[in-house]
Amino acid sequence: MEKNKAILPNILTWARKKSPWILHFNSGGCNGCDIELLSLLTPSYDIERFGILNEASPRHADILVCTGPVTEQVRPRLKRIYDQIPEPKWVLAVGSCSCSGGVFSGAYNILGGIDKLLPVDMYVPGCPCRPETIIDGIIKLVESIQ
Amino acid sequence: MTRIVVPIGPQHPLLKEPISFLISLDGERVVNSSLRLGYVHRGIEKLAQQRTYVQNVYLIERICGICSHIHTTTYCQAIETLLGLDVPRRGLYIRTLLCELERIHSHLLWLGVLAKNIGLDTIFMYSWRDREIVLKMMEEISGGRVSHAVNIIGGVRIDLDADRLTMLESGLNDLNGRVEELIGTIERDRSFAARTRGIGKLTLEDVKSFCVVGPVARASGLDIDLRRDAPYAAYHELEIEVPVMNEGDVWARSMIRMREILQASRLAKQIIRTLPKGPVSTTAPRKVPPGEVVSRAEAPRGEVFYYLRSNGSQQPERLKIRTPTLTNLITLPEQLKDVQMADVSAVIAGVDLCIACADR
Amino acid sequence: MKMENILKKLIDALGLDSPTTMLGIPTEEHVLQILPTQLLSVVAKLGEYGVWHLSTITCLQDERFILLYHFWCFGNLTLRIELEPDDLRVPSICPLIPGAEYYEREVQEMYGIEFQGLPNPQPLLLPDNWKGGYPMRKDEHSNSSAAGEDRSKKLKGGLS
């Protein structure tokens, strides 16, 4: 029994690393990163070979992938979606405006980057990011899971 | 009978961008629907008034990632008109070439989204695979897959050499074959027809009264296309035929867009064959003389409208942007009336929404 | 019918001032200055002559507020209305052109111009909890860094 307790967290970490499911949310971006993120699903990039699945419901996801800066209207929604994701959870900020507000910083309806609202685990810069960059970001995040 | 209200969005597998629908149902039938925009509203019009004309080219490109080039085209040609600049013909041709490549990219992307929304994942995979061809071509000539940063005030930033032109020509030939195959598939496929025929109907009167633009209007029998009717860039020197259909449903819109892909590829080939020689850009002054200008262009989704007012400084005094999705969105409650709940996804996809454009 | 002929008929029918022009692509845009009270009759007449496509409504702020109604129908026409700052009201053209609803709602929330008879005066683009006034007005600086700091403080308090 004692031995099992020690093994269980290892198994869970192993399982999480093997199948990180992502939830994509556009928090106010221009679409550029979104279409690059979606092209990850297609045959040219095919992220499913890493066990990554684009999931539609926050309750099934491990990683929240945000594209775009946080707008005022989206802010409560983003917080709610983050709260709905079961622990442990990670946040990936994709794109320059998602990292810092980027070109939109200073606008009246923009709060700034995702880290103004949520704890971000990995930043993927680029305007817009290439699909390879996004894959790299997700893989690096998964590798960092302890 | 009690009605059920189904919320769709802002985060929903149907929607790639946040927008929110409230759909009231009587059984399976939609009786009423409303929508809420503004989730992606960034305040670009205000922001543009605080930056210089040159900085704005970068900002304007980020209104929308799918049709980024048409926004900078409309913006740059507005300023060029105010300045009275004579943009070199080669520059205009390259600008037009990118517009057409972008149209191909946008329509293939849209076909994938529609197919995914109605459950035909195979077509989604095929159309997005073929889309990579045009993305690669655009990357090869401009350095960017979805944002190209090709336009500058006074022309374009890139030039095309003979190798690139050969690459483009062979890429377009490759693409043509694949698009024709895709068209054949969706024309013959019974399940595609069953999910798209007769739903999301708009009559010619609806289209006129709601000021609808682009392929949605052309699918309802309205023969407008700014490339032909108010030519900008190099379009007055090119041969354009505008596909028009009368059914006004999602099926007709699909067919219109698929034909436009072939048409865009023909236009691109025309441009490659007749590309004039000379410089691609001319130097533009930083300050713009006072004045007002209206600029229109035909984006993949329809008419883009820019109004620019200058007060003689380095910053625009007012920049008004109206994107095609905003006008086409108004018709959605009309289109959703009386459709089955299961068809809502097809109707929403059929309009080809770009919320980032609509919200700005 | 060509836009020039439409304009001529319109001016004769309603006794309006002669049009001016502003720059446009590929041809110049005709600008017709009218009074707020004439708006509905002009738009109705335009509808009769077959001009149905309203591109958008632009609002400008000078000493007065200016509304520009940009029409397009195989030719350009812009209606220009000036409004005194103490009377920011115009009739809504939604009954004549249902497609104008979003444009009017946008101008209403961005500049505070009241469109009388607008069927759905809910906010279009601004967030539900917006309290910052009319963001597009020139005296409105809700995007200053002070506002940003204020917001981040609020958030830290709210996130635990």
Short mmCIF file of N, CA and C in Angstrom, two decimals, chain B residues 130-279:
data_model
loop_
_atom_site.label_atom_id
_atom_site.label_comp_id
_atom_site.label_asym_id
_atom_site.label_seq_id
_atom_site.Cartn_x
_atom_site.Cartn_y
_atom_site.Cartn_z
N ASP B 130 -4.53 21.50 -48.69
CA ASP B 130 -4.30 22.23 -49.93
C ASP B 130 -4.01 23.69 -49.67
N ARG B 131 -4.57 24.19 -48.58
CA ARG B 131 -4.32 25.59 -48.22
C ARG B 131 -2.84 25.81 -47.93
N GLU B 132 -2.17 24.78 -47.44
CA GLU B 132 -0.74 24.93 -47.15
C GLU B 132 0.05 25.31 -48.40
N ILE B 133 -0.43 24.87 -49.58
CA ILE B 133 0.28 25.22 -50.81
C ILE B 133 0.31 26.72 -51.00
N VAL B 134 -0.86 27.34 -50.83
CA VAL B 134 -0.91 28.79 -51.06
C VAL B 134 -0.20 29.53 -49.93
N LEU B 135 -0.26 28.98 -48.73
CA LEU B 135 0.49 29.61 -47.62
C LEU B 135 1.98 29.57 -47.90
N LYS B 136 2.44 28.44 -48.43
CA LYS B 136 3.86 28.31 -48.74
C LYS B 136 4.27 29.29 -49.82
N MET B 137 3.39 29.46 -50.83
CA MET B 137 3.69 30.42 -51.89
C MET B 137 3.81 31.82 -51.32
N MET B 138 2.87 32.17 -50.44
CA MET B 138 2.90 33.53 -49.88
C MET B 138 4.12 33.70 -49.00
N GLU B 139 4.48 32.63 -48.28
CA GLU B 139 5.66 32.73 -47.42
C GLU B 139 6.92 32.90 -48.26
N GLU B 140 6.94 32.17 -49.37
CA GLU B 140 8.11 32.23 -50.26
C GLU B 140 8.33 33.65 -50.80
N ILE B 141 7.23 34.33 -51.14
CA ILE B 141 7.43 35.65 -51.74
C ILE B 141 7.46 36.77 -50.71
N SER B 142 6.86 36.57 -49.55
CA SER B 142 6.80 37.71 -48.62
C SER B 142 7.48 37.43 -47.28
N GLY B 143 7.65 36.19 -46.91
CA GLY B 143 8.27 35.89 -45.62
C GLY B 143 7.27 35.61 -44.52
N GLY B 144 5.97 35.82 -44.79
CA GLY B 144 4.97 35.57 -43.76
C GLY B 144 3.89 34.66 -44.26
N ARG B 145 3.43 33.75 -43.41
CA ARG B 145 2.39 32.83 -43.85
C ARG B 145 1.02 33.52 -43.86
N VAL B 146 0.65 34.14 -42.76
CA VAL B 146 -0.68 34.77 -42.73
C VAL B 146 -0.63 36.29 -42.68
N SER B 147 0.39 36.87 -42.08
CA SER B 147 0.57 38.32 -42.19
C SER B 147 1.79 38.53 -43.06
N HIS B 148 1.61 39.31 -44.14
CA HIS B 148 2.68 39.35 -45.13
C HIS B 148 3.52 40.61 -45.06
N ALA B 149 2.95 41.69 -44.51
CA ALA B 149 3.65 42.97 -44.46
C ALA B 149 4.21 43.34 -45.82
N VAL B 150 3.40 43.17 -46.85
CA VAL B 150 3.86 43.45 -48.21
C VAL B 150 3.64 44.91 -48.58
N ASN B 151 2.51 45.46 -48.14
CA ASN B 151 2.18 46.82 -48.55
C ASN B 151 2.95 47.85 -47.75
N ILE B 152 3.45 48.86 -48.45
CA ILE B 152 3.92 50.06 -47.78
C ILE B 152 3.24 51.22 -48.48
N ILE B 153 3.26 52.38 -47.86
CA ILE B 153 2.64 53.52 -48.50
C ILE B 153 3.51 53.89 -49.70
N GLY B 154 2.95 53.80 -50.88
CA GLY B 154 3.71 54.09 -52.09
C GLY B 154 4.07 52.86 -52.89
N GLY B 155 3.57 51.70 -52.52
CA GLY B 155 3.87 50.51 -53.32
C GLY B 155 3.95 49.26 -52.47
N VAL B 156 4.86 48.37 -52.84
CA VAL B 156 5.05 47.15 -52.07
C VAL B 156 6.52 47.02 -51.69
N ARG B 157 6.76 46.13 -50.73
CA ARG B 157 8.10 45.97 -50.17
C ARG B 157 8.90 44.92 -50.92
N ILE B 158 8.21 44.05 -51.63
CA ILE B 158 8.90 42.89 -52.22
C ILE B 158 8.93 43.00 -53.73
N ASP B 159 9.87 42.32 -54.33
CA ASP B 159 9.89 42.20 -55.79
C ASP B 159 9.94 40.71 -56.13
N LEU B 160 9.47 40.39 -57.31
CA LEU B 160 9.45 38.99 -57.73
C LEU B 160 10.45 38.76 -58.85
N ASP B 161 11.34 37.79 -58.67
CA ASP B 161 12.25 37.47 -59.77
C ASP B 161 11.70 36.29 -60.57
N ALA B 162 12.42 35.90 -61.61
CA ALA B 162 11.90 34.88 -62.52
C ALA B 162 11.66 33.55 -61.80
N ASP B 163 12.57 33.20 -60.86
CA ASP B 163 12.41 31.93 -60.13
C ASP B 163 11.10 31.90 -59.36
N ARG B 164 10.85 33.02 -58.68
CA ARG B 164 9.63 33.09 -57.87
C ARG B 164 8.39 32.97 -58.76
N LEU B 165 8.44 33.63 -59.91
CA LEU B 165 7.27 33.58 -60.80
C LEU B 165 7.03 32.15 -61.29
N THR B 166 8.11 31.44 -61.60
CA THR B 166 7.95 30.04 -62.02
C THR B 166 7.36 29.23 -60.88
N MET B 167 7.88 29.49 -59.67
CA MET B 167 7.37 28.77 -58.49
C MET B 167 5.88 29.02 -58.32
N LEU B 168 5.49 30.29 -58.46
CA LEU B 168 4.07 30.64 -58.29
C LEU B 168 3.22 29.94 -59.33
N GLU B 169 3.69 29.97 -60.57
CA GLU B 169 2.91 29.37 -61.65
C GLU B 169 2.70 27.87 -61.40
N SER B 170 3.79 27.18 -61.03
CA SER B 170 3.63 25.73 -60.84
C SER B 170 2.80 25.46 -59.59
N GLY B 171 2.95 26.32 -58.56
CA GLY B 171 2.12 26.15 -57.37
C GLY B 171 0.66 26.30 -57.69
N LEU B 172 0.33 27.31 -58.51
CA LEU B 172 -1.06 27.55 -58.85
C LEU B 172 -1.63 26.40 -59.69
N ASN B 173 -0.80 25.85 -60.59
CA ASN B 173 -1.28 24.70 -61.38
C ASN B 173 -1.60 23.52 -60.47
N ASP B 174 -0.69 23.29 -59.51
CA ASP B 174 -0.90 22.20 -58.56
C ASP B 174 -2.20 22.42 -57.79
N LEU B 175 -2.37 23.65 -57.34
CA LEU B 175 -3.53 23.99 -56.54
C LEU B 175 -4.82 23.82 -57.33
N ASN B 176 -4.79 24.28 -58.61
CA ASN B 176 -5.98 24.19 -59.44
C ASN B 176 -6.52 22.77 -59.51
N GLY B 177 -5.60 21.83 -59.74
CA GLY B 177 -6.02 20.44 -59.82
C GLY B 177 -6.71 20.00 -58.55
N ARG B 178 -6.11 20.37 -57.42
CA ARG B 178 -6.68 19.92 -56.15
C ARG B 178 -8.02 20.58 -55.86
N VAL B 179 -8.12 21.88 -56.21
CA VAL B 179 -9.39 22.57 -55.95
C VAL B 179 -10.49 21.98 -56.82
N GLU B 180 -10.16 21.65 -58.08
CA GLU B 180 -11.18 21.06 -58.95
C GLU B 180 -11.66 19.73 -58.37
N GLU B 181 -10.72 19.00 -57.79
CA GLU B 181 -11.08 17.73 -57.16
C GLU B 181 -12.02 17.98 -55.97
N LEU B 182 -11.67 19.00 -55.18
CA LEU B 182 -12.51 19.34 -54.03
C LEU B 182 -13.91 19.74 -54.48
N ILE B 183 -13.97 20.58 -55.54
CA ILE B 183 -15.28 21.01 -56.03
C ILE B 183 -16.09 19.81 -56.48
N GLY B 184 -15.42 18.91 -57.23
CA GLY B 184 -16.11 17.69 -57.67
C GLY B 184 -16.66 16.92 -56.48
N THR B 185 -15.86 16.82 -55.43
CA THR B 185 -16.30 16.07 -54.25
C THR B 185 -17.53 16.70 -53.62
N ILE B 186 -17.46 18.03 -53.37
CA ILE B 186 -18.61 18.59 -52.65
C ILE B 186 -19.82 18.73 -53.55
N GLU B 187 -19.61 18.80 -54.86
CA GLU B 187 -20.78 18.89 -55.74
C GLU B 187 -21.51 17.55 -55.80
N ARG B 188 -20.75 16.47 -55.76
CA ARG B 188 -21.38 15.15 -55.89
C ARG B 188 -21.82 14.57 -54.56
N ASP B 189 -21.16 15.03 -53.48
CA ASP B 189 -21.39 14.40 -52.19
C ASP B 189 -22.82 14.65 -51.72
N ARG B 190 -23.55 13.55 -51.45
CA ARG B 190 -24.95 13.72 -51.09
C ARG B 190 -25.10 14.29 -49.69
N SER B 191 -24.19 13.90 -48.79
CA SER B 191 -24.36 14.41 -47.43
C SER B 191 -24.03 15.90 -47.35
N PHE B 192 -23.09 16.34 -48.17
CA PHE B 192 -22.80 17.78 -48.19
C PHE B 192 -24.02 18.55 -48.67
N ALA B 193 -24.64 18.06 -49.74
CA ALA B 193 -25.83 18.72 -50.27
C ALA B 193 -26.96 18.69 -49.25
N ALA B 194 -27.11 17.55 -48.57
CA ALA B 194 -28.21 17.44 -47.61
C ALA B 194 -28.04 18.41 -46.45
N ARG B 195 -26.80 18.69 -46.09
CA ARG B 195 -26.58 19.59 -44.96
C ARG B 195 -26.59 21.06 -45.37
N THR B 196 -26.46 21.37 -46.66
CA THR B 196 -26.32 22.78 -47.04
C THR B 196 -27.44 23.29 -47.94
N ARG B 197 -28.11 22.43 -48.66
CA ARG B 197 -29.12 22.92 -49.61
C ARG B 197 -30.36 23.41 -48.87
N GLY B 198 -30.82 24.60 -49.28
CA GLY B 198 -32.09 25.10 -48.77
C GLY B 198 -32.05 25.66 -47.36
N ILE B 199 -30.89 25.75 -46.74
CA ILE B 199 -30.87 26.35 -45.41
C ILE B 199 -30.12 27.68 -45.44
N GLY B 200 -30.45 28.52 -44.46
CA GLY B 200 -29.83 29.84 -44.39
C GLY B 200 -30.22 30.71 -45.57
N LYS B 201 -31.47 30.62 -45.98
CA LYS B 201 -31.87 31.30 -47.22
C LYS B 201 -31.97 32.81 -47.05
N LEU B 202 -31.48 33.51 -48.04
CA LEU B 202 -31.66 34.96 -48.13
C LEU B 202 -32.14 35.29 -49.53
N THR B 203 -33.23 36.07 -49.62
CA THR B 203 -33.70 36.46 -50.94
C THR B 203 -32.96 37.71 -51.39
N LEU B 204 -33.16 38.06 -52.64
CA LEU B 204 -32.50 39.25 -53.19
C LEU B 204 -32.94 40.50 -52.43
N GLU B 205 -34.22 40.54 -52.03
CA GLU B 205 -34.73 41.71 -51.29
C GLU B 205 -34.04 41.81 -49.92
N ASP B 206 -33.90 40.65 -49.25
CA ASP B 206 -33.20 40.65 -47.95
C ASP B 206 -31.80 41.20 -48.11
N VAL B 207 -31.13 40.68 -49.11
CA VAL B 207 -29.73 41.04 -49.32
C VAL B 207 -29.60 42.54 -49.55
N LYS B 208 -30.54 43.09 -50.33
CA LYS B 208 -30.47 44.53 -50.59
C LYS B 208 -30.79 45.34 -49.35
N SER B 209 -31.83 44.93 -48.61
CA SER B 209 -32.22 45.77 -47.48
C SER B 209 -31.23 45.67 -46.33
N PHE B 210 -30.52 44.54 -46.20
CA PHE B 210 -29.53 44.43 -45.14
C PHE B 210 -28.14 44.88 -45.59
N CYS B 211 -28.01 45.40 -46.80
CA CYS B 211 -26.73 45.88 -47.33
C CYS B 211 -25.67 44.80 -47.30
N VAL B 212 -26.05 43.58 -47.63
CA VAL B 212 -25.11 42.46 -47.58
C VAL B 212 -24.10 42.58 -48.72
N VAL B 213 -22.89 42.12 -48.47
CA VAL B 213 -21.83 42.24 -49.48
C VAL B 213 -21.16 40.88 -49.72
N GLY B 214 -20.36 40.84 -50.74
CA GLY B 214 -19.49 39.69 -50.97
C GLY B 214 -20.18 38.44 -51.46
N PRO B 215 -19.56 37.28 -51.25
CA PRO B 215 -20.12 36.03 -51.77
C PRO B 215 -21.54 35.75 -51.27
N VAL B 216 -21.88 36.21 -50.07
CA VAL B 216 -23.23 35.98 -49.56
C VAL B 216 -24.24 36.71 -50.44
N ALA B 217 -23.91 37.94 -50.84
CA ALA B 217 -24.81 38.69 -51.72
C ALA B 217 -24.86 38.07 -53.11
N ARG B 218 -23.68 37.65 -53.59
CA ARG B 218 -23.64 37.08 -54.94
C ARG B 218 -24.37 35.75 -55.02
N ALA B 219 -24.43 35.03 -53.89
CA ALA B 219 -25.16 33.76 -53.90
C ALA B 219 -26.65 33.98 -53.93
N SER B 220 -27.11 35.21 -53.63
CA SER B 220 -28.55 35.50 -53.69
C SER B 220 -28.91 36.27 -54.94
N GLY B 221 -28.02 36.30 -55.90
CA GLY B 221 -28.35 36.89 -57.18
C GLY B 221 -28.00 38.35 -57.34
N LEU B 222 -27.26 38.92 -56.39
CA LEU B 222 -26.87 40.31 -56.51
C LEU B 222 -25.50 40.39 -57.17
N ASP B 223 -25.47 41.01 -58.34
CA ASP B 223 -24.24 40.97 -59.14
C ASP B 223 -23.37 42.17 -58.82
N ILE B 224 -22.68 42.14 -57.67
CA ILE B 224 -21.74 43.22 -57.39
C ILE B 224 -20.38 42.63 -57.05
N ASP B 225 -19.36 43.29 -57.52
CA ASP B 225 -18.00 42.92 -57.16
C ASP B 225 -17.16 44.17 -57.40
N LEU B 226 -16.58 44.70 -56.34
CA LEU B 226 -15.87 45.96 -56.48
C LEU B 226 -14.65 45.83 -57.38
N ARG B 227 -14.14 44.62 -57.53
CA ARG B 227 -12.98 44.47 -58.41
C ARG B 227 -13.35 44.83 -59.84
N ARG B 228 -14.62 44.60 -60.19
CA ARG B 228 -15.07 44.91 -61.54
C ARG B 228 -15.79 46.25 -61.58
N ASP B 229 -16.60 46.55 -60.53
CA ASP B 229 -17.48 47.72 -60.58
C ASP B 229 -16.81 49.01 -60.12
N ALA B 230 -15.80 48.90 -59.26
CA ALA B 230 -15.06 50.10 -58.85
C ALA B 230 -13.60 49.69 -58.72
N PRO B 231 -12.95 49.43 -59.86
CA PRO B 231 -11.64 48.77 -59.79
C PRO B 231 -10.58 49.61 -59.07
N TYR B 232 -9.83 48.94 -58.22
CA TYR B 232 -8.73 49.57 -57.51
C TYR B 232 -7.48 48.78 -57.90
N ALA B 233 -6.32 49.16 -57.35
CA ALA B 233 -5.04 48.51 -57.65
C ALA B 233 -4.91 48.26 -59.15
N ALA B 234 -4.69 47.02 -59.56
CA ALA B 234 -4.47 46.76 -60.99
C ALA B 234 -5.66 46.09 -61.65
N TYR B 235 -6.81 46.08 -60.98
CA TYR B 235 -7.93 45.28 -61.48
C TYR B 235 -8.50 45.81 -62.79
N HIS B 236 -8.34 47.14 -63.05
CA HIS B 236 -8.95 47.64 -64.29
C HIS B 236 -8.22 47.09 -65.51
N GLU B 237 -7.03 46.50 -65.33
CA GLU B 237 -6.31 45.96 -66.47
C GLU B 237 -6.48 44.45 -66.59
N LEU B 238 -7.24 43.86 -65.69
CA LEU B 238 -7.39 42.40 -65.69
C LEU B 238 -8.80 42.01 -66.09
N GLU B 239 -8.91 40.78 -66.56
CA GLU B 239 -10.23 40.28 -66.94
C GLU B 239 -10.84 39.55 -65.77
N ILE B 240 -12.00 40.02 -65.35
CA ILE B 240 -12.65 39.39 -64.20
C ILE B 240 -14.05 38.95 -64.59
N GLU B 241 -14.38 37.72 -64.25
CA GLU B 241 -15.78 37.31 -64.39
C GLU B 241 -16.28 37.02 -62.98
N VAL B 242 -17.52 37.45 -62.73
CA VAL B 242 -18.05 37.33 -61.37
C VAL B 242 -19.09 36.22 -61.33
N PRO B 243 -18.83 35.16 -60.57
CA PRO B 243 -19.85 34.12 -60.47
C PRO B 243 -21.04 34.60 -59.64
N VAL B 244 -22.23 34.39 -60.15
CA VAL B 244 -23.45 34.77 -59.43
C VAL B 244 -24.42 33.60 -59.46
N MET B 245 -25.08 33.34 -58.32
CA MET B 245 -26.09 32.29 -58.28
C MET B 245 -27.36 32.85 -57.65
N ASN B 246 -28.47 32.14 -57.79
CA ASN B 246 -29.74 32.69 -57.32
C ASN B 246 -30.35 31.96 -56.13
N GLU B 247 -29.79 30.81 -55.74
CA GLU B 247 -30.44 30.03 -54.69
C GLU B 247 -30.43 30.74 -53.34
N GLY B 248 -29.33 31.39 -53.00
CA GLY B 248 -29.28 32.13 -51.74
C GLY B 248 -29.13 31.28 -50.51
N ASP B 249 -28.75 30.02 -50.64
CA ASP B 249 -28.56 29.18 -49.46
C ASP B 249 -27.08 28.88 -49.25
N VAL B 250 -26.80 28.07 -48.23
CA VAL B 250 -25.40 27.79 -47.91
C VAL B 250 -24.71 27.05 -49.06
N TRP B 251 -25.47 26.23 -49.74
CA TRP B 251 -24.92 25.50 -50.89
C TRP B 251 -24.43 26.47 -51.96
N ALA B 252 -25.28 27.47 -52.29
CA ALA B 252 -24.89 28.43 -53.33
C ALA B 252 -23.66 29.21 -52.90
N ARG B 253 -23.61 29.56 -51.61
CA ARG B 253 -22.43 30.30 -51.13
C ARG B 253 -21.16 29.46 -51.26
N SER B 254 -21.31 28.16 -50.97
CA SER B 254 -20.14 27.29 -51.12
C SER B 254 -19.67 27.27 -52.55
N MET B 255 -20.62 27.12 -53.47
CA MET B 255 -20.25 27.02 -54.88
C MET B 255 -19.63 28.32 -55.37
N ILE B 256 -20.21 29.44 -54.94
CA ILE B 256 -19.66 30.75 -55.34
C ILE B 256 -18.21 30.84 -54.87
N ARG B 257 -17.97 30.47 -53.62
CA ARG B 257 -16.62 30.63 -53.09
C ARG B 257 -15.65 29.69 -53.79
N MET B 258 -16.10 28.47 -54.08
CA MET B 258 -15.20 27.54 -54.76
C MET B 258 -14.87 28.05 -56.17
N ARG B 259 -15.87 28.62 -56.84
CA ARG B 259 -15.58 29.17 -58.17
C ARG B 259 -14.66 30.36 -58.07
N GLU B 260 -14.83 31.12 -56.99
CA GLU B 260 -13.94 32.28 -56.83
C GLU B 260 -12.50 31.86 -56.62
N ILE B 261 -12.29 30.69 -56.05
CA ILE B 261 -10.92 30.22 -55.91
C ILE B 261 -10.30 30.03 -57.29
N LEU B 262 -11.05 29.35 -58.16
CA LEU B 262 -10.53 29.12 -59.51
C LEU B 262 -10.33 30.45 -60.25
N GLN B 263 -11.30 31.35 -60.05
CA GLN B 263 -11.21 32.67 -60.67
C GLN B 263 -9.99 33.43 -60.17
N ALA B 264 -9.75 33.35 -58.84
CA ALA B 264 -8.60 34.04 -58.26
C ALA B 264 -7.31 33.46 -58.80
N SER B 265 -7.31 32.14 -58.97
CA SER B 265 -6.09 31.53 -59.48
C SER B 265 -5.85 31.92 -60.94
N ARG B 266 -6.94 32.08 -61.71
CA ARG B 266 -6.79 32.57 -63.09
C ARG B 266 -6.24 33.99 -63.09
N LEU B 267 -6.79 34.83 -62.18
CA LEU B 267 -6.31 36.20 -62.10
C LEU B 267 -4.84 36.24 -61.74
N ALA B 268 -4.45 35.39 -60.78
CA ALA B 268 -3.05 35.37 -60.36
C ALA B 268 -2.15 34.99 -61.52
N LYS B 269 -2.62 34.04 -62.33
CA LYS B 269 -1.81 33.64 -63.49
C LYS B 269 -1.72 34.77 -64.50
N GLN B 270 -2.85 35.47 -64.70
CA GLN B 270 -2.82 36.64 -65.59
C GLN B 270 -1.77 37.62 -65.12
N ILE B 271 -1.73 37.87 -63.81
CA ILE B 271 -0.79 38.84 -63.26
C ILE B 271 0.64 38.36 -63.48
N ILE B 272 0.88 37.08 -63.25
CA ILE B 272 2.23 36.55 -63.40
C ILE B 272 2.68 36.70 -64.85
N ARG B 273 1.77 36.45 -65.79
CA ARG B 273 2.15 36.52 -67.19
C ARG B 273 2.37 37.96 -67.66
N THR B 274 1.57 38.90 -67.11
CA THR B 274 1.63 40.27 -67.65
C THR B 274 2.30 41.24 -66.69
N LEU B 275 3.11 40.73 -65.76
CA LEU B 275 3.73 41.60 -64.76
C LEU B 275 4.61 42.65 -65.44
N PRO B 276 4.27 43.94 -65.28
CA PRO B 276 5.08 44.95 -65.95
C PRO B 276 6.45 45.11 -65.30
N LYS B 277 7.37 45.67 -66.06
CA LYS B 277 8.71 45.88 -65.51
C LYS B 277 8.78 47.25 -64.83
N GLY B 278 9.79 47.42 -64.00
CA GLY B 278 9.98 48.71 -63.38
C GLY B 278 10.12 48.61 -61.88
N PRO B 279 10.12 49.76 -61.20
CA PRO B 279 10.25 49.73 -59.74
C PRO B 279 8.94 49.24 -59.09
#
